[in-house]
Structure formats: structure tokens, C-alpha cells
Tab-separated table of C-alpha atoms and ligand atoms in Angstrom:
chain	number	residue	atom	x	y	z
S	119	MET	CA	19.390	-15.065	7.501
S	120	ALA	CA	16.707	-16.354	9.822
S	121	PHE	CA	16.174	-14.731	13.207
S	122	LYS	CA	13.866	-15.348	16.123
S	123	ILE	CA	10.927	-12.963	16.461
S	124	LYS	CA	9.455	-14.541	19.598
S	125	ASN	CA	9.838	-17.884	21.425
S	126	ASN	CA	9.699	-20.579	18.731
S	127	VAL	CA	8.775	-18.285	15.872
S	128	SER	CA	11.437	-17.207	13.365
S	129	TRP	CA	11.554	-14.932	10.363
S	130	VAL	CA	12.780	-16.832	7.310
S	131	GLY	CA	12.071	-14.291	4.574
S	132	LYS	CA	14.097	-12.170	2.183
S	133	ILE	CA	15.115	-8.514	2.434
S	134	ASP	CA	15.125	-7.004	-1.050
S	135	TRP	CA	17.288	-3.903	-0.853
S	136	GLU	CA	17.380	-3.413	-4.631
S	137	LEU	CA	13.674	-3.330	-5.417
S	138	ARG	CA	12.609	0.031	-6.843
S	139	LYS	CA	9.410	-0.961	-8.658
S	140	PHE	CA	6.686	-3.312	-7.505
S	141	HIS	CA	3.507	-4.681	-9.102
S	142	GLY	CA	5.352	-4.628	-12.411
S	143	ASN	CA	6.206	-0.954	-12.730
S	144	GLU	CA	3.097	0.362	-10.983
S	145	LEU	CA	4.451	1.124	-7.535
S	146	SER	CA	7.719	2.801	-6.604
S	147	THR	CA	9.632	1.313	-3.680
S	148	HIS	CA	12.359	3.856	-2.930
S	149	ARG	CA	13.488	1.993	0.167
S	150	GLY	CA	13.262	-1.560	-1.166
S	151	THR	CA	11.091	-4.094	0.628
S	152	SER	CA	11.099	-7.431	2.374
S	153	TYR	CA	9.054	-10.563	1.795
S	154	ASN	CA	8.403	-11.916	5.253
S	155	SER	CA	7.993	-15.619	5.754
S	156	TYR	CA	7.711	-17.092	9.237
S	157	LEU	CA	8.519	-20.506	10.663
S	158	ILE	CA	6.793	-21.775	13.806
S	159	LYS	CA	8.504	-24.726	15.446
S	160	GLU	CA	6.267	-26.223	18.069
S	161	GLU	CA	5.082	-29.839	18.252
S	162	LYS	CA	4.008	-29.076	14.714
S	163	ASN	CA	6.187	-27.105	12.335
S	164	VAL	CA	4.388	-24.457	10.355
S	165	LEU	CA	5.560	-22.185	7.556
S	166	ILE	CA	3.629	-18.959	7.010
S	167	ASP	CA	3.942	-17.621	3.442
S	168	THR	CA	7.010	-17.757	1.210
S	169	VAL	CA	8.893	-15.080	-0.780
S	170	TRP	CA	8.822	-13.636	-4.289
S	171	LEU	CA	9.585	-15.917	-7.198
S	172	PRO	CA	13.085	-14.600	-8.151
S	173	TYR	CA	14.322	-15.639	-4.696
S	174	LYS	CA	12.767	-19.098	-4.629
S	175	GLU	CA	16.014	-21.121	-4.668
S	176	GLU	CA	17.659	-18.897	-2.077
S	177	PHE	CA	14.540	-19.111	0.086
S	178	VAL	CA	14.271	-22.893	0.014
S	179	GLU	CA	18.021	-23.310	0.520
S	180	ASN	CA	17.961	-21.035	3.587
S	181	LEU	CA	14.795	-22.649	4.927
S	182	ALA	CA	16.455	-26.058	4.715
S	183	LYS	CA	19.183	-24.730	7.042
S	184	GLU	CA	16.511	-23.969	9.640
S	185	ILE	CA	14.478	-27.143	9.369
S	186	ASP	CA	14.457	-30.441	7.549
S	187	LEU	CA	11.872	-29.534	4.895
S	188	LYS	CA	10.182	-32.895	5.333
S	189	LYS	CA	9.422	-31.936	8.916
S	190	ILE	CA	7.221	-29.019	7.870
S	191	ASP	CA	3.731	-30.185	8.869
S	192	TYR	CA	1.668	-27.314	7.513
S	193	ILE	CA	2.023	-24.385	5.142
S	194	ILE	CA	-0.162	-21.318	5.629
S	195	ALA	CA	-0.681	-19.283	2.464
S	196	ASN	CA	-2.174	-16.066	3.794
S	197	HIS	CA	-2.208	-14.543	0.310
S	198	ALA	CA	-1.763	-15.920	-3.187
S	199	GLU	CA	-0.055	-12.924	-4.781
S	200	ILE	CA	3.294	-13.885	-6.285
S	201	ASP	CA	5.397	-11.882	-3.835
S	202	HIS	CA	4.248	-14.286	-1.090
S	203	SER	CA	3.474	-17.476	-2.956
S	204	GLY	CA	6.155	-17.305	-5.646
S	205	SER	CA	8.450	-19.800	-3.937
S	206	LEU	CA	5.704	-22.365	-3.309
S	207	PRO	CA	6.318	-24.377	-6.502
S	208	GLU	CA	10.006	-24.724	-5.624
S	209	LEU	CA	9.195	-25.679	-2.028
S	210	MET	CA	6.462	-28.115	-3.033
S	211	ARG	CA	8.905	-29.949	-5.288
S	212	HIS	CA	10.529	-31.089	-2.048
S	213	ILE	CA	7.379	-31.670	0.012
S	214	PRO	CA	4.526	-32.207	-2.472
S	215	GLU	CA	2.043	-33.686	0.012
S	216	THR	CA	2.293	-30.985	2.681
S	217	PRO	CA	-1.119	-29.422	3.357
S	218	ILE	CA	-1.553	-25.772	2.376
S	219	TYR	CA	-4.051	-23.814	4.481
S	220	CYS	CA	-5.623	-20.850	2.736
S	221	THR	CA	-9.052	-19.377	2.014
S	222	ALA	CA	-11.326	-20.858	-0.645
S	223	SER	CA	-10.395	-17.874	-2.853
S	224	GLY	CA	-6.767	-18.643	-2.095
S	225	VAL	CA	-7.197	-22.129	-3.548
S	226	LYS	CA	-8.591	-20.627	-6.759
S	227	SER	CA	-5.841	-18.018	-6.989
S	228	LEU	CA	-3.012	-20.459	-6.236
S	229	LYS	CA	-4.378	-22.915	-8.787
S	230	GLY	CA	-4.720	-20.024	-11.232
S	231	HIS	CA	-1.105	-19.016	-10.757
S	232	TYR	CA	0.610	-22.388	-10.595
S	233	HIS	CA	-1.831	-24.932	-12.067
S	234	GLN	CA	-1.015	-27.481	-9.390
S	235	ASP	CA	-3.399	-29.681	-7.452
S	236	TRP	CA	-1.634	-29.367	-4.126
S	237	ASN	CA	-3.104	-30.633	-0.853
S	238	PHE	CA	-5.226	-27.550	-0.192
S	239	LYS	CA	-7.109	-27.145	3.095
S	240	PRO	CA	-9.533	-24.223	2.715
S	241	VAL	CA	-10.262	-22.341	5.945
S	242	LYS	CA	-12.742	-19.702	7.076
S	243	THR	CA	-12.727	-17.034	9.773
S	244	GLY	CA	-12.601	-18.662	13.188
S	245	ASP	CA	-11.148	-21.970	12.012
S	246	LYS	CA	-8.321	-23.169	14.222
S	247	LEU	CA	-5.251	-25.309	13.712
S	248	SER	CA	-3.409	-26.732	16.683
S	249	VAL	CA	0.365	-26.388	16.497
S	250	GLY	CA	0.948	-28.227	19.784
S	251	ASN	CA	2.260	-27.101	23.160
S	252	GLY	CA	-1.157	-25.595	23.832
S	253	LYS	CA	-0.916	-23.144	20.938
S	254	GLU	CA	-3.287	-22.689	18.044
S	255	LEU	CA	-3.432	-20.710	14.853
S	256	ILE	CA	-6.749	-18.937	14.379
S	257	PHE	CA	-7.564	-17.853	10.844
S	258	VAL	CA	-9.267	-14.600	9.903
S	259	GLU	CA	-10.386	-13.975	6.342
S	260	MET	CA	-9.257	-10.502	5.252
S	261	LYS	CA	-11.295	-10.332	2.069
S	262	MET	CA	-10.292	-7.379	-0.127
S	263	LEU	CA	-7.388	-6.438	2.100
S	264	HIS	CA	-6.319	-6.301	-0.563
S	265	TRP	CA	-7.285	-9.346	-2.653
S	266	PRO	CA	-10.337	-11.594	-2.308
S	267	ASP	CA	-8.130	-14.382	-0.920
S	268	SER	CA	-6.261	-12.335	1.705
S	269	MET	CA	-6.152	-13.859	5.176
S	270	ALA	CA	-4.473	-13.334	8.544
S	271	ALA	CA	-3.457	-15.932	11.107
S	272	TYR	CA	-3.219	-15.381	14.856
S	273	LEU	CA	-0.960	-17.509	17.052
S	274	THR	CA	-2.379	-17.947	20.544
S	275	ASN	CA	-0.173	-17.756	23.648
S	276	ASP	CA	2.512	-15.917	21.693
S	277	ASN	CA	-0.191	-13.428	20.667
S	278	ILE	CA	1.233	-12.776	17.229
S	279	LEU	CA	-0.981	-11.594	14.384
S	280	PHE	CA	0.455	-12.612	11.015
S	281	SER	CA	-1.396	-9.963	9.065
S	282	ASN	CA	0.100	-10.447	5.594
S	283	ASP	CA	-0.079	-7.250	3.472
S	284	ALA	CA	-2.130	-5.302	6.028
S	285	PHE	CA	0.050	-3.126	8.300
S	286	GLY	CA	3.073	-3.740	6.039
S	287	GLN	CA	5.400	-1.338	4.291
S	288	HIS	CA	7.867	-1.507	1.433
S	289	TYR	CA	10.829	-0.791	3.654
S	290	ALA	CA	14.056	-2.792	3.611
S	291	ASN	CA	15.889	-2.675	6.903
S	292	GLU	CA	18.183	-5.101	8.704
S	293	CYS	CA	16.605	-3.964	11.982
S	294	MET	CA	13.336	-5.750	11.475
S	295	PHE	CA	11.424	-4.317	14.445
S	296	ASN	CA	9.494	-1.071	14.615
S	297	ASP	CA	11.291	0.227	17.699
S	298	LEU	CA	14.687	-0.043	15.985
S	299	VAL	CA	14.098	1.932	12.804
S	300	ASP	CA	13.776	5.588	11.822
S	301	GLN	CA	10.169	6.464	12.698
S	302	ASN	CA	9.776	9.078	9.958
S	303	GLU	CA	10.931	6.639	7.300
S	304	LEU	CA	8.720	3.916	8.719
S	305	PHE	CA	5.516	5.939	8.829
S	306	SER	CA	6.214	7.556	5.423
S	307	GLU	CA	6.331	4.076	3.959
S	308	CYS	CA	3.239	2.970	5.895
S	309	ILE	CA	1.098	5.819	4.606
S	310	LYS	CA	2.433	5.474	1.067
S	311	TYR	CA	1.555	1.773	1.181
S	312	TYR	CA	-1.944	2.484	2.463
S	313	ALA	CA	-2.587	5.362	0.036
S	314	ASN	CA	-1.431	3.491	-3.058
S	315	ILE	CA	-2.658	-0.020	-2.303
S	316	LEU	CA	-5.429	0.019	0.264
S	317	THR	CA	-7.349	3.251	-0.393
S	318	PRO	CA	-9.975	1.589	-2.640
S	319	PHE	CA	-10.660	-0.956	0.102
S	320	SER	CA	-10.999	1.464	3.015
S	321	LYS	CA	-14.562	0.395	3.802
S	322	PHE	CA	-13.461	-3.228	4.062
S	323	ALA	CA	-10.414	-2.209	6.110
S	324	ASP	CA	-12.471	-0.284	8.640
S	325	LYS	CA	-15.018	-3.092	9.024
S	326	LYS	CA	-12.429	-5.854	9.211
S	327	ILE	CA	-10.211	-4.068	11.713
S	328	LYS	CA	-13.190	-3.460	13.998
S	329	GLU	CA	-14.191	-7.111	13.611
S	330	VAL	CA	-10.686	-8.243	14.617
S	331	LEU	CA	-10.575	-5.810	17.556
S	332	ASP	CA	-13.987	-7.103	18.707
S	333	LEU	CA	-12.438	-10.545	19.094
S	334	LYS	CA	-10.479	-8.995	21.997
S	335	LEU	CA	-7.441	-11.106	21.232
S	336	PRO	CA	-4.341	-9.886	23.036
S	337	ILE	CA	-1.879	-8.665	20.404
S	338	ASP	CA	1.782	-8.578	21.437
S	339	MET	CA	3.144	-8.477	17.933
S	340	ILE	CA	1.938	-7.798	14.404
S	341	ALA	CA	4.041	-9.581	11.829
S	342	PRO	CA	3.132	-8.399	8.321
S	343	SER	CA	4.432	-9.843	5.084
S	344	HIS	CA	6.409	-6.722	4.089
S	345	GLY	CA	8.742	-4.535	6.079
S	346	ILE	CA	9.266	-4.327	9.789
S	347	ILE	CA	7.471	-6.233	12.528
S	348	TRP	CA	5.430	-4.281	15.080
S	349	ARG	CA	6.470	-5.304	18.587
S	350	ASP	CA	6.526	-1.918	20.377
S	351	LYS	CA	2.917	-0.785	20.908
S	352	PRO	CA	1.853	-2.939	17.960
S	353	THR	CA	-1.674	-1.571	17.842
S	354	GLN	CA	-0.346	1.900	16.959
S	355	ILE	CA	-0.433	0.876	13.315
S	356	VAL	CA	-3.978	-0.447	13.757
S	357	GLU	CA	-5.032	2.952	15.108
S	358	LYS	CA	-3.407	4.623	12.079
S	359	TYR	CA	-5.304	2.300	9.739
S	360	ILE	CA	-8.604	3.187	11.404
S	361	LYS	CA	-7.847	6.877	10.804
S	362	TRP	CA	-6.692	6.309	7.250
S	363	ALA	CA	-9.701	4.145	6.415
S	364	ASN	CA	-12.142	6.880	7.440
S	365	ASP	CA	-11.944	9.600	4.784
S	366	TYR	CA	-8.531	10.684	5.952
S	367	GLN	CA	-7.318	14.185	5.253
S	368	GLU	CA	-4.873	16.726	6.632
S	369	ASN	CA	-4.953	20.480	6.279
S	370	GLN	CA	-3.276	20.253	2.894
S	371	ILE	CA	-4.004	21.430	-0.648
S	372	THR	CA	-2.000	19.740	-3.367
S	373	ILE	CA	-1.542	21.222	-6.828
S	374	ILE	CA	-0.596	18.739	-9.526
S	375	TYR	CA	0.121	19.821	-13.078
S	376	ASP	CA	2.099	19.311	-16.234
S	377	THR	CA	3.148	22.172	-18.460
S	378	MET	CA	4.476	22.721	-21.998
S	379	TRP	CA	5.884	26.265	-22.026
S	380	ASP	CA	5.534	26.990	-18.301
S	381	GLY	CA	2.197	28.830	-18.594
S	382	THR	CA	0.286	26.227	-16.583
S	383	LYS	CA	3.229	26.039	-14.177
S	384	ARG	CA	3.045	29.804	-13.575
S	385	MET	CA	-0.674	29.500	-13.003
S	386	ALA	CA	-0.019	26.762	-10.415
S	387	GLU	CA	2.558	28.830	-8.580
S	388	THR	CA	0.367	31.922	-8.596
S	389	ILE	CA	-2.722	30.035	-7.372
S	390	ALA	CA	-0.561	28.666	-4.543
S	391	LYS	CA	0.456	32.209	-3.556
S	392	GLY	CA	-3.194	33.265	-3.545
S	393	ILE	CA	-4.170	30.398	-1.277
S	394	HIS	CA	-1.290	31.067	1.078
S	395	GLU	CA	-2.064	34.780	1.308
S	396	LYS	CA	-5.582	33.959	2.470
S	397	ASP	CA	-4.798	30.927	4.632
S	398	LYS	CA	-1.336	30.823	6.178
S	399	ALA	CA	-2.039	27.564	8.020
S	400	VAL	CA	-2.837	25.329	5.082
S	401	ASN	CA	-0.002	23.172	3.808
S	402	ILE	CA	0.308	23.770	0.045
S	403	LYS	CA	2.338	21.414	-2.124
S	404	LEU	CA	3.006	21.670	-5.861
S	405	PHE	CA	4.088	18.815	-8.082
S	406	ASN	CA	4.952	18.738	-11.739
S	407	ALA	CA	3.597	15.269	-12.435
S	408	ALA	CA	6.046	14.717	-15.280
S	409	LYS	CA	8.971	15.212	-12.902
S	410	THR	CA	7.672	13.525	-9.760
S	411	ASP	CA	7.160	9.914	-8.791
S	412	LYS	CA	3.465	9.214	-9.286
S	413	ASN	CA	3.105	7.116	-6.140
S	414	ASP	CA	4.600	9.902	-4.034
S	415	ILE	CA	2.026	12.267	-5.534
S	416	ILE	CA	-0.756	9.783	-4.742
S	417	THR	CA	0.401	9.765	-1.114
S	418	GLU	CA	0.089	13.566	-1.074
S	419	VAL	CA	-3.380	13.373	-2.639
S	420	PHE	CA	-4.348	10.930	0.116
S	421	LYS	CA	-3.292	13.511	2.722
S	422	SER	CA	-5.094	16.404	1.007
S	423	LYS	CA	-8.448	18.005	1.649
S	424	MET	CA	-8.372	19.501	-1.845
S	425	ILE	CA	-6.444	18.973	-5.068
S	426	LEU	CA	-6.042	21.289	-8.033
S	427	VAL	CA	-5.164	19.598	-11.286
S	428	GLY	CA	-3.665	21.474	-14.220
S	429	SER	CA	-2.848	20.835	-17.837
S	430	PRO	CA	-2.683	22.943	-20.969
S	431	THR	CA	-4.886	21.878	-23.850
S	432	ILE	CA	-3.176	19.831	-26.519
S	433	ASN	CA	-4.908	18.276	-29.525
S	434	ARG	CA	-8.271	18.933	-27.861
S	435	GLY	CA	-7.126	16.915	-24.871
S	436	ILE	CA	-4.673	17.053	-21.978
S	437	LEU	CA	-1.039	16.143	-21.567
S	438	THR	CA	-0.575	12.377	-21.353
S	439	VAL	CA	1.116	12.469	-17.944
S	440	MET	CA	-1.989	14.130	-16.534
S	441	ALA	CA	-4.227	11.620	-18.320
S	442	ALA	CA	-2.304	8.822	-16.605
S	443	PHE	CA	-2.564	10.595	-13.268
S	444	LEU	CA	-6.337	10.964	-13.646
S	445	GLU	CA	-6.627	7.280	-14.496
S	446	GLU	CA	-4.629	6.404	-11.378
S	447	ILE	CA	-6.794	8.433	-9.006
S	448	LYS	CA	-9.970	7.092	-10.617
S	449	GLY	CA	-9.072	3.547	-9.547
S	450	LEU	CA	-8.113	4.596	-6.042
S	451	ALA	CA	-11.604	6.010	-5.379
S	452	PHE	CA	-10.638	8.743	-2.920
S	453	LYS	CA	-13.423	10.005	-0.673
S	454	ASN	CA	-14.131	13.324	1.016
S	455	LYS	CA	-11.861	15.457	-1.142
S	456	LYS	CA	-12.529	18.636	-3.074
S	457	ALA	CA	-11.036	19.394	-6.462
S	458	ALA	CA	-10.824	21.841	-9.347
S	459	ALA	CA	-8.952	22.181	-12.644
S	460	PHE	CA	-6.850	24.810	-14.330
S	461	GLY	CA	-4.732	25.217	-17.460
S	462	CYS	CA	-3.574	27.348	-20.372
S	463	TYR	CA	-4.866	27.103	-23.901
S	464	GLY	CA	-4.244	28.658	-27.304
S	465	TRP	CA	-7.415	28.061	-29.284
S	466	SER	CA	-9.885	25.262	-28.498
S	467	GLY	CA	-9.248	25.048	-24.725
S	468	GLU	CA	-10.852	21.743	-23.651
S	469	SER	CA	-8.396	20.782	-20.881
S	470	VAL	CA	-10.127	22.345	-17.884
S	471	ALA	CA	-13.518	20.843	-18.743
S	472	LEU	CA	-11.968	17.432	-19.406
S	473	ILE	CA	-10.067	17.409	-16.126
S	474	THR	CA	-13.130	18.603	-14.225
S	475	LYS	CA	-15.231	15.809	-15.732
S	476	ALA	CA	-12.621	13.172	-14.869
S	477	LEU	CA	-12.285	14.433	-11.302
S	478	LYS	CA	-16.049	14.402	-10.860
S	479	GLU	CA	-16.290	10.843	-12.188
S	480	SER	CA	-13.567	9.835	-9.740
S	481	GLY	CA	-15.659	10.994	-6.786
S	482	PHE	CA	-14.104	14.378	-6.028
S	483	GLU	CA	-16.363	17.241	-4.988
S	484	ILE	CA	-15.893	19.845	-7.718
S	485	ILE	CA	-15.741	23.300	-6.169
S	486	ASN	CA	-16.000	25.413	-9.338
S	487	ASP	CA	-15.666	25.367	-13.133
S	488	GLY	CA	-11.906	25.809	-12.963
S	489	LEU	CA	-9.576	28.454	-14.311
S	490	LYS	CA	-8.372	28.930	-17.875
S	491	ALA	CA	-5.698	31.264	-19.194
S	492	LEU	CA	-5.351	32.155	-22.884
S	493	TRP	CA	-1.842	31.690	-24.287
S	494	ASN	CA	0.986	32.595	-21.972
S	495	PRO	CA	-0.607	34.154	-18.878
S	496	ASP	CA	-0.075	37.915	-18.735
S	497	GLU	CA	-0.280	40.110	-15.648
S	498	ALA	CA	-4.061	40.190	-15.806
S	499	SER	CA	-4.287	36.386	-16.114
S	500	LEU	CA	-1.875	35.918	-13.220
S	501	GLU	CA	-3.867	38.328	-11.112
S	502	LYS	CA	-6.925	36.187	-11.914
S	503	ALA	CA	-4.984	33.076	-10.830
S	504	TYR	CA	-3.990	34.809	-7.591
S	505	GLN	CA	-7.600	35.817	-6.925
S	506	TYR	CA	-8.700	32.296	-7.808
S	507	GLY	CA	-6.292	30.953	-5.151
S	508	GLN	CA	-7.714	33.370	-2.610
S	509	SER	CA	-11.252	32.378	-3.507
S	510	ILE	CA	-10.689	28.682	-2.893
S	511	ALA	CA	-8.793	29.096	0.364
S	512	VAL	CA	-11.028	28.249	3.279
R	11	LIG	FE1	2.380	-8.315	-0.853
R	11	LIG	FE2	-0.734	-8.472	-2.163
R	11	LIG	O1	1.031	-8.922	-1.986
């Protein structure tokens, strides 16, 4: 159902309570999501983004209840990814000539997805589009936040920044404003979103946010394309992004492992005790990667100053869950984090060296050669693990 967000601007999107996996199966969405589309009805009628493909009929049907589709003057496609553009083909069946404003990369991506020669109007940062009644949309290219085509649009007078993916969260809630929802849930989803999606683009995020702030545009509301809309102290999420984009870390050490016969698990638990004995203030978290949602672990890695990664040796390699985890963190390109490896072995014992190499290649600062334990760790091996924990505690 549509609702007004401010003056003549309405939300016309879709809340997806059921979604549990996003980007195929890459990203968990424990609290669902929303695909936010906005309708501006001034002298000109403007639609900003659409919703994900499976909801295209529902979207167009609901939109037609809000406005005669033929009266939509402009469509703004802030981002070509399918969760925001997926309903365009269905909508354009009804209004094929309507101009679509997007970046030059957006034209390429939309053509790549839908193979249609729609009436594209490429825009650049600073370009303006009058919507009448003295209001304008100002476009800001948001390259690599998080795709090359990403863009934001700012509505003057109402002072709303339509930021698309930036500042969003996968968080379904009927109360669509930040002051109405559980703050812990909200910020957990914000940091998970940043950690899992935006981490590799932190340099771009920092630069772009500063560039937008330098424009000194008054911001009364930030309306992203997922989750709740920021209307209470909207720049609080901008301040969080600046922190997160600058080598963010908390006083946390995270231990991530998989285990076959619990030897590597016992090492993990004993290392944790060693760290805690030496440093009572540091937050220590342990995760068996085979039993924990990978995106939740990534969020914990994002918060960490150090990670310890463990696997026993199997077939001269490591357990496949840990191989997948290492591949995941390689792509995310974390900065300013220390790391080391540990694991049990029976004969050849390659796991610790392999993990160490992968962590180094992923940009972690390796603090030592790691810790190995032969067969099932005995008292002496566990004492070594305890001492190892003490030695790495700051
Ligand atoms: Fe929400 Fe990059 O799409």
C-alpha cells in the first residue's frame, strides 16, 4: 500500500517479509527486505525506481491505483540491479515512450538486462530536472556504491535524498521510518548491509559521502531503496557510514573455524580462554563456520581488530566451508585487520600454512606463523593453545 513520506512524495514499493536470501543465495536476509519505489506528484509526476521482478504485476497494479500511468512524466532509474529495475519491462509495456533518467552506465546495464531501446536520458552529477512548483531533482552519480551505474537523486525544497542502496538495510517493517522501529534491529541490519555489500567500496564511499556533504544541501530525509526511511536525524546514518568506510574496527577478536573431530574446536576454545585471561576487555567471539550464517560471520569480521581462522588438514588442504569463507573475505578486501591461523593435523599438516597464505593475500596483517596441534590435542597441546591466546592478546 502506498503512503505519503513527505508533502507530495509517496512510497509505492513492496515490503518482502518472506525474503531470506538475496543476490541469489549469497546474502542472508533474516528480517526480509523492502524494495522502495517513490512517486513524486508535482506539476510533473516522477517515479523513482521500481521493485524486484517477481512483484512486477503487483507493483504496476498498485501504482495504477495511485496515478494514471500515462501521467507519469519521468522515470528515474537510480540503479539498474534487478531488485530496483525488475518491474521496468512490465511498466514500460504501458508507457513505452516515458523518458528514463539514469547514468550512462545505467543505460548500458539496463540495456544489458532487458535488451530494450527505451527513451533513455543519461545524466551526470549536478544535472537537474525540474518537477514543477519550484522543485528540482538534482542527480549525483554514486559510482561503485555499489555498482558503476549507481546514482542518487535529491529533491529540492522537500530536501529528500533518494540514495538508492546506500544507507539501506534488508529490514522488512510496516513502520517505514527510522524513529518507529527497534533501533538494535535497525542498526544490526545497517552494519550487516555495509559489511557484506559495501566493504570493498569503502574508499569510494568515503570520498562520495564527503563530496555530497560538501554540496551543503539541507537533508531532511534520506529515502533509500531498501528498508526504512531516515527522517529522524537522517544524517546519523551518514556519520555511521563515514566511520565504517574508514578502516572500522571495534575491540573484538573473532575466531572462525570448522572442525572434524572437535580437535580444532578445542583449540579455538582454549585460545579464546588464553586471550581472555590476558585481556578481559576484548570482546571474543567464536563461530563454527559450518553452523553459522556466513553473512553474520562477515559482519563480525568487519567489527574485529583481529581474526583467527582454524581448520584441520584434510587431503593436504582445508575443510571446504573454510575455503568458502576465505574466498568470501578475499573479495571483501578488509583493511586494517590482523589475522592468524590454527588447526589440527594427523600427518601432512598443510592447513595452517594454507590459511595463513590466503589471509595474507586478502590483505590481513599476519601476526605469526599460526598454531598447529598433532592429532587430538592433549594437555600439552592445549596448554600451548592457551599460551598462544595469551601471546596474541594486546
Ligand atoms: Fe538493491 Fe544493488 O541493488
